[in-house]
């Protein structure tokens, strides 16, 4: 499903096209795609909030498939194995960020489904050293949402300080949050979920939330940490207003509407608001290992690839429980 020109998803900007079969170059491999998760970032690409540096482009960055060809320098034994691909497609490996364990901040980073064709397709070519083995207990469809929704949620929890336990507030309850709550509970957190949608509240309660309410509701006690998955900037400030001294709000989205102004007293006492930008390969490996160990259960709804426009429209309007996955 190819994006030729960004446009509101209601106008169905993705179109089925026959492209030449891509061949893996040196250091690359090719996957025969079996599943590709749908992420809000795909919506931002399709609608032009993230500007694709090249068009046409194939979106999709939670790719599961079977290796069917390897390029020069890649172990031939990988052919026939299952692998996953995430948002980070390449980094420079040389800049100060790459050399200090912060490759997610590399200025030369390239992203799957934005700079290079992604997984809304039958075939995808990727750098072999940016692929991941997937835990055996997960079907292709169940594994797909771990690759971005899961990994970004995991990094957000870590940056918010929630992997040490405590009282965590989650704002917005979509694909990423439904994995993050399971990681947080495994880490010993009490989890409070702020979302307006009744179906999301029920889903949160079924996954162990101790309290659910609207973003404007007062929780029974102050939060030690908060993660904002919602793209609404005002929720970052609402999270801050509910935060105990020394707490951190981590905003997980690639884009967010403007944060309303707020008094300095909201960040006094060492409260912090920070963003989460991409994730390192180490984050991905850690989350995948943790997913197998907990084990995490992903709620997925599988749709045919031809329905990619409809899938993105549902993400836009929060008409999803858990994650959507496309099958070519
Ligand atoms: Zn770099
Ligand atoms: Zn994503």
PDB file of C-alpha atoms and ligand atoms in Angstrom:
ATOM      1  CA  UNK A   1       0.000   0.000   0.000  1.00  0.00           C
ATOM      2  CA  UNK A   2       1.798   3.042  -1.332  1.00  0.00           C
ATOM      3  CA  UNK A   3       1.622   6.674  -0.217  1.00  0.00           C
ATOM      4  CA  UNK A   4       2.059   8.980  -3.198  1.00  0.00           C
ATOM      5  CA  UNK A   5       0.902  12.240  -1.598  1.00  0.00           C
ATOM      6  CA  UNK A   6       0.023  12.839   2.078  1.00  0.00           C
ATOM      7  CA  UNK A   7      -3.646  13.668   2.652  1.00  0.00           C
ATOM      8  CA  UNK A   8      -6.336  13.208   5.313  1.00  0.00           C
ATOM      9  CA  UNK A   9      -6.821   9.468   5.711  1.00  0.00           C
ATOM     10  CA  UNK A  10     -10.538   9.808   4.969  1.00  0.00           C
ATOM     11  CA  UNK A  11      -9.566  10.568   1.353  1.00  0.00           C
ATOM     12  CA  UNK A  12      -7.824   7.147   1.214  1.00  0.00           C
ATOM     13  CA  UNK A  13      -4.274   8.296   0.352  1.00  0.00           C
ATOM     14  CA  UNK A  14      -2.823   4.751   0.393  1.00  0.00           C
ATOM     15  CA  UNK A  15      -3.230   2.831  -2.841  1.00  0.00           C
ATOM     16  CA  UNK A  16      -2.407  -0.755  -3.796  1.00  0.00           C
ATOM     17  CA  UNK A  17       0.406  -0.737  -6.340  1.00  0.00           C
ATOM     18  CA  UNK A  18       2.672  -3.332  -7.940  1.00  0.00           C
ATOM     19  CA  UNK A  19       6.286  -2.356  -7.288  1.00  0.00           C
ATOM     20  CA  UNK A  20       9.460  -4.030  -8.530  1.00  0.00           C
ATOM     21  CA  UNK A  21      10.670  -6.704  -6.105  1.00  0.00           C
ATOM     22  CA  UNK A  22      13.309  -5.123  -3.844  1.00  0.00           C
ATOM     23  CA  UNK A  23      16.628  -6.957  -3.576  1.00  0.00           C
ATOM     24  CA  UNK A  24      18.830  -6.849  -0.476  1.00  0.00           C
ATOM     25  CA  UNK A  25      22.144  -5.019  -0.881  1.00  0.00           C
ATOM     26  CA  UNK A  26      25.284  -5.574   1.209  1.00  0.00           C
ATOM     27  CA  UNK A  27      24.410  -5.910   4.903  1.00  0.00           C
ATOM     28  CA  UNK A  28      20.699  -6.175   4.147  1.00  0.00           C
ATOM     29  CA  UNK A  29      18.115  -8.904   4.123  1.00  0.00           C
ATOM     30  CA  UNK A  30      14.672  -9.304   2.637  1.00  0.00           C
ATOM     31  CA  UNK A  31      11.581 -10.358   4.555  1.00  0.00           C
ATOM     32  CA  UNK A  32       8.483 -11.958   3.152  1.00  0.00           C
ATOM     33  CA  UNK A  33       6.053  -9.994   5.329  1.00  0.00           C
ATOM     34  CA  UNK A  34       3.473 -11.986   7.288  1.00  0.00           C
ATOM     35  CA  UNK A  35       2.146  -9.214   9.535  1.00  0.00           C
ATOM     36  CA  UNK A  36       2.611  -5.476  10.036  1.00  0.00           C
ATOM     37  CA  UNK A  37       1.287  -3.579  13.023  1.00  0.00           C
ATOM     38  CA  UNK A  38      -0.515  -0.256  12.569  1.00  0.00           C
ATOM     39  CA  UNK A  39       0.930   2.653  14.566  1.00  0.00           C
ATOM     40  CA  UNK A  40      -0.250   6.226  15.085  1.00  0.00           C
ATOM     41  CA  UNK A  41       3.037   7.348  13.540  1.00  0.00           C
ATOM     42  CA  UNK A  42       1.922   5.731  10.253  1.00  0.00           C
ATOM     43  CA  UNK A  43      -1.110   8.004  10.433  1.00  0.00           C
ATOM     44  CA  UNK A  44       1.145  11.041  10.940  1.00  0.00           C
ATOM     45  CA  UNK A  45       3.170   9.985   7.880  1.00  0.00           C
ATOM     46  CA  UNK A  46       0.123   9.389   5.699  1.00  0.00           C
ATOM     47  CA  UNK A  47      -1.448  12.699   6.712  1.00  0.00           C
ATOM     48  CA  UNK A  48       1.810  14.657   6.313  1.00  0.00           C
ATOM     49  CA  UNK A  49       2.431  15.728   9.919  1.00  0.00           C
ATOM     50  CA  UNK A  50       5.701  13.852   9.544  1.00  0.00           C
ATOM     51  CA  UNK A  51       7.058  14.840   6.166  1.00  0.00           C
ATOM     52  CA  UNK A  52       8.226  11.819   4.174  1.00  0.00           C
ATOM     53  CA  UNK A  53      11.616  12.780   2.663  1.00  0.00           C
ATOM     54  CA  UNK A  54      10.810  10.687  -0.408  1.00  0.00           C
ATOM     55  CA  UNK A  55       7.616   9.819  -2.194  1.00  0.00           C
ATOM     56  CA  UNK A  56       6.167   7.445  -3.019  1.00  0.00           C
ATOM     57  CA  UNK A  57       6.820   5.516   0.196  1.00  0.00           C
ATOM     58  CA  UNK A  58       5.382   2.360   1.749  1.00  0.00           C
ATOM     59  CA  UNK A  59       4.523   2.971   5.445  1.00  0.00           C
ATOM     60  CA  UNK A  60       4.627   0.440   8.264  1.00  0.00           C
ATOM     61  CA  UNK A  61       7.281  -0.140  10.914  1.00  0.00           C
ATOM     62  CA  UNK A  62       6.158  -3.083  13.039  1.00  0.00           C
ATOM     63  CA  UNK A  63       7.085  -5.766  10.526  1.00  0.00           C
ATOM     64  CA  UNK A  64       7.108  -9.500  11.084  1.00  0.00           C
ATOM     65  CA  UNK A  65       8.220 -11.820   8.313  1.00  0.00           C
ATOM     66  CA  UNK A  66      10.395 -14.672   7.194  1.00  0.00           C
ATOM     67  CA  UNK A  67      13.835 -13.966   5.751  1.00  0.00           C
ATOM     68  CA  UNK A  68      13.801 -15.100   2.124  1.00  0.00           C
ATOM     69  CA  UNK A  69      17.034 -13.572   0.816  1.00  0.00           C
ATOM     70  CA  UNK A  70      20.200 -12.102   2.280  1.00  0.00           C
ATOM     71  CA  UNK A  71      22.671  -9.645   0.793  1.00  0.00           C
ATOM     72  CA  UNK A  72      26.461  -9.790   0.781  1.00  0.00           C
ATOM     73  CA  UNK A  73      27.965 -10.100   4.242  1.00  0.00           C
ATOM     74  CA  UNK A  74      24.804 -11.422   5.918  1.00  0.00           C
ATOM     75  CA  UNK A  75      24.722 -14.957   7.347  1.00  0.00           C
ATOM     76  CA  UNK A  76      22.957 -17.247   4.839  1.00  0.00           C
ATOM     77  CA  UNK A  77      21.671 -19.262   7.824  1.00  0.00           C
ATOM     78  CA  UNK A  78      19.160 -16.475   8.463  1.00  0.00           C
ATOM     79  CA  UNK A  79      17.131 -17.535   5.413  1.00  0.00           C
ATOM     80  CA  UNK A  80      13.922 -19.180   6.597  1.00  0.00           C
ATOM     81  CA  UNK A  81      14.043 -17.651  10.093  1.00  0.00           C
ATOM     82  CA  UNK A  82      11.443 -15.291  11.517  1.00  0.00           C
ATOM     83  CA  UNK A  83      12.492 -11.705  12.202  1.00  0.00           C
ATOM     84  CA  UNK A  84      10.996  -8.384  13.209  1.00  0.00           C
ATOM     85  CA  UNK A  85      11.721  -4.840  12.049  1.00  0.00           C
ATOM     86  CA  UNK A  86      11.012  -1.685  14.070  1.00  0.00           C
ATOM     87  CA  UNK A  87      10.959   2.090  13.529  1.00  0.00           C
ATOM     88  CA  UNK A  88      14.730   2.614  13.498  1.00  0.00           C
ATOM     89  CA  UNK A  89      16.011   1.501  10.102  1.00  0.00           C
ATOM     90  CA  UNK A  90      19.579   2.823  10.298  1.00  0.00           C
ATOM     91  CA  UNK A  91      21.912   5.045  12.269  1.00  0.00           C
ATOM     92  CA  UNK A  92      25.343   6.442  11.432  1.00  0.00           C
ATOM     93  CA  UNK A  93      27.150   4.371  14.117  1.00  0.00           C
ATOM     94  CA  UNK A  94      29.741   7.177  14.409  1.00  0.00           C
ATOM     95  CA  UNK A  95      28.229  10.313  15.963  1.00  0.00           C
ATOM     96  CA  UNK A  96      28.482  11.142  19.695  1.00  0.00           C
ATOM     97  CA  UNK A  97      24.928   9.835  20.257  1.00  0.00           C
ATOM     98  CA  UNK A  98      25.577   6.520  18.516  1.00  0.00           C
ATOM     99  CA  UNK A  99      28.817   6.130  20.423  1.00  0.00           C
ATOM    100  CA  UNK A 100      27.256   6.751  23.821  1.00  0.00           C
ATOM    101  CA  UNK A 101      24.353   4.294  23.762  1.00  0.00           C
ATOM    102  CA  UNK A 102      21.887   6.920  22.513  1.00  0.00           C
ATOM    103  CA  UNK A 103      21.512   5.895  18.882  1.00  0.00           C
ATOM    104  CA  UNK A 104      17.812   6.819  19.141  1.00  0.00           C
ATOM    105  CA  UNK A 105      18.992  10.474  19.019  1.00  0.00           C
ATOM    106  CA  UNK A 106      21.309  10.043  15.993  1.00  0.00           C
ATOM    107  CA  UNK A 107      20.810  13.033  13.648  1.00  0.00           C
ATOM    108  CA  UNK A 108      21.400  10.715  10.687  1.00  0.00           C
ATOM    109  CA  UNK A 109      18.827   8.139  11.826  1.00  0.00           C
ATOM    110  CA  UNK A 110      16.595   6.706   9.117  1.00  0.00           C
ATOM    111  CA  UNK A 111      13.156   5.353   9.856  1.00  0.00           C
ATOM    112  CA  UNK A 112      11.219   2.410   8.498  1.00  0.00           C
ATOM    113  CA  UNK A 113       8.180   3.421   6.475  1.00  0.00           C
ATOM    114  CA  UNK A 114       9.386   7.027   6.271  1.00  0.00           C
ATOM    115  CA  UNK A 115      12.908   7.132   4.772  1.00  0.00           C
ATOM    116  CA  UNK A 116      12.805   3.539   3.529  1.00  0.00           C
ATOM    117  CA  UNK A 117       9.860   1.445   2.412  1.00  0.00           C
ATOM    118  CA  UNK A 118       8.104  -0.305   5.279  1.00  0.00           C
ATOM    119  CA  UNK A 119       5.863  -3.249   5.907  1.00  0.00           C
ATOM    120  CA  UNK A 120       2.518  -2.368   4.316  1.00  0.00           C
ATOM    121  CA  UNK A 121       3.730  -4.711   1.596  1.00  0.00           C
ATOM    122  CA  UNK A 122       4.506  -8.309   0.726  1.00  0.00           C
ATOM    123  CA  UNK A 123       8.276  -7.795   0.792  1.00  0.00           C
ATOM    124  CA  UNK A 124      10.518  -5.519   2.838  1.00  0.00           C
ATOM    125  CA  UNK A 125      14.276  -4.978   2.642  1.00  0.00           C
ATOM    126  CA  UNK A 126      16.085  -3.862   5.760  1.00  0.00           C
ATOM    127  CA  UNK A 127      19.531  -3.647   7.349  1.00  0.00           C
ATOM    128  CA  UNK A 128      20.204  -7.044   8.898  1.00  0.00           C
ATOM    129  CA  UNK A 129      21.648  -5.484  12.059  1.00  0.00           C
ATOM    130  CA  UNK A 130      18.326  -3.657  12.607  1.00  0.00           C
ATOM    131  CA  UNK A 131      16.260  -6.842  12.777  1.00  0.00           C
ATOM    132  CA  UNK A 132      15.227  -8.802  15.855  1.00  0.00           C
ATOM    133  CA  UNK A 133      14.492 -12.430  16.616  1.00  0.00           C
ATOM    134  CA  UNK A 134      10.972 -12.715  18.057  1.00  0.00           C
ATOM    135  CA  UNK A 135       9.897 -14.734  21.101  1.00  0.00           C
ATOM    136  CA  UNK A 136       8.555 -18.139  20.118  1.00  0.00           C
ATOM    137  CA  UNK A 137       5.376 -17.911  22.188  1.00  0.00           C
ATOM    138  CA  UNK A 138       3.982 -15.115  20.004  1.00  0.00           C
ATOM    139  CA  UNK A 139       2.199 -15.597  16.682  1.00  0.00           C
ATOM    140  CA  UNK A 140       3.262 -13.225  13.906  1.00  0.00           C
ATOM    141  CA  UNK A 141       0.178 -11.082  14.503  1.00  0.00           C
ATOM    142  CA  UNK A 142       0.659 -10.986  18.272  1.00  0.00           C
ATOM    143  CA  UNK A 143       4.355 -10.144  17.958  1.00  0.00           C
ATOM    144  CA  UNK A 144       3.892  -7.214  15.557  1.00  0.00           C
ATOM    145  CA  UNK A 145       2.630  -4.630  18.107  1.00  0.00           C
ATOM    146  CA  UNK A 146       5.578  -5.326  20.381  1.00  0.00           C
ATOM    147  CA  UNK A 147       7.933  -3.794  17.811  1.00  0.00           C
ATOM    148  CA  UNK A 148       6.861  -0.156  18.181  1.00  0.00           C
ATOM    149  CA  UNK A 149       3.895   0.084  20.533  1.00  0.00           C
ATOM    150  CA  UNK A 150       5.648  -2.242  22.950  1.00  0.00           C
ATOM    151  CA  UNK A 151       9.168  -0.879  22.626  1.00  0.00           C
ATOM    152  CA  UNK A 152       8.200   2.806  22.848  1.00  0.00           C
ATOM    153  CA  UNK A 153       5.986   2.104  25.842  1.00  0.00           C
ATOM    154  CA  UNK A 154       8.849   0.293  27.514  1.00  0.00           C
ATOM    155  CA  UNK A 155      11.251   3.188  26.931  1.00  0.00           C
ATOM    156  CA  UNK A 156       8.615   5.660  28.158  1.00  0.00           C
ATOM    157  CA  UNK A 157       8.185   3.675  31.374  1.00  0.00           C
ATOM    158  CA  UNK A 158      11.927   3.670  31.892  1.00  0.00           C
ATOM    159  CA  UNK A 159      12.314   7.411  31.259  1.00  0.00           C
ATOM    160  CA  UNK A 160       9.407   8.109  33.607  1.00  0.00           C
ATOM    161  CA  UNK A 161      11.133   6.045  36.303  1.00  0.00           C
ATOM    162  CA  UNK A 162       8.291   3.521  36.446  1.00  0.00           C
ATOM    163  CA  UNK A 163      10.422   0.388  36.077  1.00  0.00           C
ATOM    164  CA  UNK A 164      11.291   0.888  39.766  1.00  0.00           C
ATOM    165  CA  UNK A 165       7.625   0.527  40.808  1.00  0.00           C
ATOM    166  CA  UNK A 166       5.395   3.150  42.450  1.00  0.00           C
ATOM    167  CA  UNK A 167       2.106   4.734  41.428  1.00  0.00           C
ATOM    168  CA  UNK A 168       1.941   5.219  37.651  1.00  0.00           C
ATOM    169  CA  UNK A 169      -0.590   7.224  35.675  1.00  0.00           C
ATOM    170  CA  UNK A 170      -1.160   6.263  32.026  1.00  0.00           C
ATOM    171  CA  UNK A 171      -2.884   8.902  29.859  1.00  0.00           C
ATOM    172  CA  UNK A 172      -4.544   7.432  26.759  1.00  0.00           C
ATOM    173  CA  UNK A 173      -5.041   3.703  26.386  1.00  0.00           C
ATOM    174  CA  UNK A 174      -4.254   2.412  22.904  1.00  0.00           C
ATOM    175  CA  UNK A 175      -1.854  -0.123  21.441  1.00  0.00           C
ATOM    176  CA  UNK A 176       1.204   1.079  23.337  1.00  0.00           C
ATOM    177  CA  UNK A 177      -0.520   1.487  26.709  1.00  0.00           C
ATOM    178  CA  UNK A 178      -2.028  -1.979  26.672  1.00  0.00           C
ATOM    179  CA  UNK A 179       1.484  -3.451  26.555  1.00  0.00           C
ATOM    180  CA  UNK A 180       2.999  -0.855  28.916  1.00  0.00           C
ATOM    181  CA  UNK A 181       0.485  -1.585  31.676  1.00  0.00           C
ATOM    182  CA  UNK A 182       1.580  -5.228  31.691  1.00  0.00           C
ATOM    183  CA  UNK A 183       5.258  -4.264  31.933  1.00  0.00           C
ATOM    184  CA  UNK A 184       4.471  -1.730  34.673  1.00  0.00           C
ATOM    185  CA  UNK A 185       2.522  -4.219  36.757  1.00  0.00           C
ATOM    186  CA  UNK A 186       5.344  -6.725  36.355  1.00  0.00           C
ATOM    187  CA  UNK A 187       7.667  -3.988  37.697  1.00  0.00           C
ATOM    188  CA  UNK A 188       5.428  -3.639  40.755  1.00  0.00           C
ATOM    189  CA  UNK A 189       3.556  -0.473  39.807  1.00  0.00           C
ATOM    190  CA  UNK A 190       0.057   0.405  40.860  1.00  0.00           C
ATOM    191  CA  UNK A 191      -1.465   1.674  37.594  1.00  0.00           C
ATOM    192  CA  UNK A 192      -4.130   4.373  37.194  1.00  0.00           C
ATOM    193  CA  UNK A 193      -5.478   4.956  33.680  1.00  0.00           C
ATOM    194  CA  UNK A 194      -6.849   8.252  32.376  1.00  0.00           C
ATOM    195  CA  UNK A 195      -8.987   7.848  29.276  1.00  0.00           C
ATOM    196  CA  UNK A 196     -12.445   8.977  28.180  1.00  0.00           C
ATOM    197  CA  UNK A 197     -13.460   5.948  26.122  1.00  0.00           C
ATOM    198  CA  UNK A 198     -15.507   3.382  28.026  1.00  0.00           C
ATOM    199  CA  UNK A 199     -14.044   0.474  26.002  1.00  0.00           C
ATOM    200  CA  UNK A 200     -10.519   1.603  26.856  1.00  0.00           C
ATOM    201  CA  UNK A 201     -11.421   1.863  30.550  1.00  0.00           C
ATOM    202  CA  UNK A 202     -12.794  -1.677  30.525  1.00  0.00           C
ATOM    203  CA  UNK A 203      -9.671  -2.916  28.749  1.00  0.00           C
ATOM    204  CA  UNK A 204      -7.448  -1.169  31.320  1.00  0.00           C
ATOM    205  CA  UNK A 205      -9.372  -2.680  34.238  1.00  0.00           C
ATOM    206  CA  UNK A 206      -9.119  -6.138  32.664  1.00  0.00           C
ATOM    207  CA  UNK A 207      -5.323  -5.685  32.550  1.00  0.00           C
ATOM    208  CA  UNK A 208      -5.091  -4.730  36.219  1.00  0.00           C
ATOM    209  CA  UNK A 209      -5.606  -0.958  36.446  1.00  0.00           C
ATOM    210  CA  UNK A 210      -6.662  -0.089  40.003  1.00  0.00           C
ATOM    211  CA  UNK A 211      -8.472   3.110  38.978  1.00  0.00           C
ATOM    212  CA  UNK A 212      -9.821   4.542  35.724  1.00  0.00           C
ATOM    213  CA  UNK A 213     -11.087   8.030  35.004  1.00  0.00           C
ATOM    214  CA  UNK A 214     -10.953  10.979  32.619  1.00  0.00           C
ATOM    215  CA  UNK A 215      -7.763  12.993  32.122  1.00  0.00           C
ATOM    216  CA  UNK A 216      -9.448  15.839  34.025  1.00  0.00           C
ATOM    217  CA  UNK A 217     -10.458  13.629  36.998  1.00  0.00           C
ATOM    218  CA  UNK A 218      -8.606  13.704  40.307  1.00  0.00           C
ATOM    219  CA  UNK A 219      -7.054  10.350  41.165  1.00  0.00           C
ATOM    220  CA  UNK A 220      -7.241   9.146  44.801  1.00  0.00           C
ATOM    221  CA  UNK A 221      -3.531   9.899  45.355  1.00  0.00           C
ATOM    222  CA  UNK A 222      -0.681  11.741  43.632  1.00  0.00           C
ATOM    223  CA  UNK A 223       1.216   9.905  40.878  1.00  0.00           C
ATOM    224  CA  UNK A 224       4.898   9.023  41.211  1.00  0.00           C
ATOM    225  CA  UNK A 225       5.245   8.806  37.421  1.00  0.00           C
ATOM    226  CA  UNK A 226       3.119   9.413  34.355  1.00  0.00           C
ATOM    227  CA  UNK A 227       3.283   8.354  30.719  1.00  0.00           C
ATOM    228  CA  UNK A 228       1.206  10.282  28.187  1.00  0.00           C
ATOM    229  CA  UNK A 229       0.337   8.229  25.112  1.00  0.00           C
ATOM    230  CA  UNK A 230      -2.401  10.609  24.003  1.00  0.00           C
ATOM    231  CA  UNK A 231      -1.366  13.147  21.319  1.00  0.00           C
ATOM    232  CA  UNK A 232      -3.256  15.908  23.195  1.00  0.00           C
ATOM    233  CA  UNK A 233      -0.758  18.356  24.683  1.00  0.00           C
ATOM    234  CA  UNK A 234      -3.112  19.428  27.477  1.00  0.00           C
ATOM    235  CA  UNK A 235      -2.894  15.913  28.911  1.00  0.00           C
ATOM    236  CA  UNK A 236       0.835  16.401  29.564  1.00  0.00           C
ATOM    237  CA  UNK A 237      -0.078  19.348  31.790  1.00  0.00           C
ATOM    238  CA  UNK A 238      -2.952  17.433  33.400  1.00  0.00           C
ATOM    239  CA  UNK A 239      -0.474  14.657  34.168  1.00  0.00           C
ATOM    240  CA  UNK A 240       1.917  17.205  35.686  1.00  0.00           C
ATOM    241  CA  UNK A 241      -0.881  18.545  37.906  1.00  0.00           C
ATOM    242  CA  UNK A 242      -1.384  15.031  39.318  1.00  0.00           C
ATOM    243  CA  UNK A 243       2.275  14.311  39.940  1.00  0.00           C
ATOM    244  CA  UNK A 244       4.009  13.951  43.328  1.00  0.00           C
ATOM    245  CA  UNK A 245       7.246  15.818  44.063  1.00  0.00           C
ATOM    246  CA  UNK A 246      10.209  14.498  42.084  1.00  0.00           C
ATOM    247  CA  UNK A 247       7.978  12.769  39.536  1.00  0.00           C
ATOM    248  CA  UNK A 248       8.421  12.646  35.766  1.00  0.00           C
ATOM    249  CA  UNK A 249       5.903  12.839  32.936  1.00  0.00           C
ATOM    250  CA  UNK A 250       7.149  11.056  29.798  1.00  0.00           C
ATOM    251  CA  UNK A 251       5.336  11.916  26.547  1.00  0.00           C
ATOM    252  CA  UNK A 252       5.534   8.959  24.180  1.00  0.00           C
ATOM    253  CA  UNK A 253       4.246  10.412  20.902  1.00  0.00           C
ATOM    254  CA  UNK A 254       6.284  11.529  17.902  1.00  0.00           C
ATOM    255  CA  UNK A 255       3.961  14.495  17.524  1.00  0.00           C
ATOM    256  CA  UNK A 256       1.729  16.199  20.068  1.00  0.00           C
ATOM    257  CA  UNK A 257      -0.448  19.310  20.038  1.00  0.00           C
ATOM    258  CA  UNK A 258       0.966  22.355  21.865  1.00  0.00           C
ATOM    259  CA  UNK A 259       1.278  22.141  25.618  1.00  0.00           C
ATOM    260  CA  UNK A 260      -0.754  24.909  27.269  1.00  0.00           C
ATOM    261  CA  UNK A 261       1.242  27.339  29.431  1.00  0.00           C
ATOM    262  CA  UNK A 262       1.519  26.436  33.086  1.00  0.00           C
ATOM    263  CA  UNK A 263       2.887  28.015  36.265  1.00  0.00           C
ATOM    264  CA  UNK A 264       6.466  27.260  37.281  1.00  0.00           C
ATOM    265  CA  UNK A 265       5.156  25.785  40.518  1.00  0.00           C
ATOM    266  CA  UNK A 266       3.991  22.749  38.517  1.00  0.00           C
ATOM    267  CA  UNK A 267       7.569  21.743  37.744  1.00  0.00           C
ATOM    268  CA  UNK A 268       9.047  23.024  40.990  1.00  0.00           C
ATOM    269  CA  UNK A 269      10.016  20.288  43.476  1.00  0.00           C
ATOM    270  CA  UNK A 270      11.937  18.622  40.691  1.00  0.00           C
ATOM    271  CA  UNK A 271       9.019  17.474  38.631  1.00  0.00           C
ATOM    272  CA  UNK A 272       9.921  17.013  34.959  1.00  0.00           C
ATOM    273  CA  UNK A 273       8.246  16.696  31.588  1.00  0.00           C
ATOM    274  CA  UNK A 274      10.223  14.921  28.901  1.00  0.00           C
ATOM    275  CA  UNK A 275       9.661  13.353  25.524  1.00  0.00           C
ATOM    276  CA  UNK A 276      10.530   9.897  24.273  1.00  0.00           C
ATOM    277  CA  UNK A 277      12.240   9.883  20.889  1.00  0.00           C
ATOM    278  CA  UNK A 278      12.460   6.555  19.049  1.00  0.00           C
ATOM    279  CA  UNK A 279      14.108   3.652  20.832  1.00  0.00           C
ATOM    280  CA  UNK A 280      17.484   1.971  20.676  1.00  0.00           C
ATOM    281  CA  UNK A 281      18.063  -1.580  19.481  1.00  0.00           C
ATOM    282  CA  UNK A 282      18.856  -2.380  23.104  1.00  0.00           C
ATOM    283  CA  UNK A 283      15.365  -1.197  24.135  1.00  0.00           C
ATOM    284  CA  UNK A 284      13.842  -3.482  21.510  1.00  0.00           C
ATOM    285  CA  UNK A 285      15.845  -6.523  22.613  1.00  0.00           C
ATOM    286  CA  UNK A 286      15.027  -5.869  26.284  1.00  0.00           C
ATOM    287  CA  UNK A 287      11.298  -5.480  25.661  1.00  0.00           C
ATOM    288  CA  UNK A 288      11.128  -8.610  23.480  1.00  0.00           C
ATOM    289  CA  UNK A 289      12.938 -10.605  26.143  1.00  0.00           C
ATOM    290  CA  UNK A 290      10.638  -9.221  28.846  1.00  0.00           C
ATOM    291  CA  UNK A 291       7.550  -9.914  26.725  1.00  0.00           C
ATOM    292  CA  UNK A 292       8.447 -13.599  26.629  1.00  0.00           C
ATOM    293  CA  UNK A 293       9.305 -13.743  30.318  1.00  0.00           C
ATOM    294  CA  UNK A 294       6.233 -11.956  31.813  1.00  0.00           C
ATOM    295  CA  UNK A 295       4.594 -13.131  29.424  1.00  0.00           C
ATOM    296  CA  UNK A 296       2.793 -10.199  27.799  1.00  0.00           C
ATOM    297  CA  UNK A 297      -0.498 -10.792  26.010  1.00  0.00           C
ATOM    298  CA  UNK A 298      -1.230  -8.504  23.074  1.00  0.00           C
ATOM    299  CA  UNK A 299      -4.807  -7.865  21.973  1.00  0.00           C
ATOM    300  CA  UNK A 300      -4.791  -7.697  18.208  1.00  0.00           C
ATOM    301  CA  UNK A 301      -7.369  -7.356  15.479  1.00  0.00           C
ATOM    302  CA  UNK A 302      -6.130  -8.576  12.110  1.00  0.00           C
ATOM    303  CA  UNK A 303      -7.232  -6.876   8.886  1.00  0.00           C
ATOM    304  CA  UNK A 304      -6.219  -7.490   5.273  1.00  0.00           C
ATOM    305  CA  UNK A 305      -3.527  -5.126   3.994  1.00  0.00           C
ATOM    306  CA  UNK A 306      -5.990  -3.704   1.456  1.00  0.00           C
ATOM    307  CA  UNK A 307      -7.872  -2.140   4.405  1.00  0.00           C
ATOM    308  CA  UNK A 308      -4.879  -0.043   5.525  1.00  0.00           C
ATOM    309  CA  UNK A 309      -6.745   3.260   4.987  1.00  0.00           C
ATOM    310  CA  UNK A 310      -9.659   2.076   7.134  1.00  0.00           C
ATOM    311  CA  UNK A 311      -7.274   0.795   9.801  1.00  0.00           C
ATOM    312  CA  UNK A 312      -5.557   4.195  10.033  1.00  0.00           C
ATOM    313  CA  UNK A 313      -8.925   5.980  10.187  1.00  0.00           C
ATOM    314  CA  UNK A 314      -9.847   3.819  13.173  1.00  0.00           C
ATOM    315  CA  UNK A 315      -6.563   4.698  14.899  1.00  0.00           C
ATOM    316  CA  UNK A 316      -7.241   8.388  14.208  1.00  0.00           C
ATOM    317  CA  UNK A 317     -10.652   8.205  15.869  1.00  0.00           C
ATOM    318  CA  UNK A 318      -9.592   5.843  18.706  1.00  0.00           C
ATOM    319  CA  UNK A 319     -11.903   3.089  17.497  1.00  0.00           C
ATOM    320  CA  UNK A 320      -9.496   0.291  18.373  1.00  0.00           C
ATOM    321  CA  UNK A 321      -9.134  -1.974  21.400  1.00  0.00           C
ATOM    322  CA  UNK A 322      -5.490  -3.000  21.644  1.00  0.00           C
ATOM    323  CA  UNK A 323      -3.667  -3.008  18.306  1.00  0.00           C
ATOM    324  CA  UNK A 324      -4.514  -3.391  14.628  1.00  0.00           C
ATOM    325  CA  UNK A 325      -2.345  -5.626  12.489  1.00  0.00           C
ATOM    326  CA  UNK A 326      -2.375  -5.870   8.682  1.00  0.00           C
ATOM    327  CA  UNK A 327      -1.838  -9.134   6.861  1.00  0.00           C
ATOM    328  CA  UNK A 328      -0.667  -8.994   3.234  1.00  0.00           C
TER     329      UNK A 328
HETATM  330 ZN1  LIG B   1      24.720   8.522  14.825  1.00  0.00          ZN
HETATM  331 ZN1  LIG B   2       5.295   3.347  15.794  1.00  0.00          ZN
END
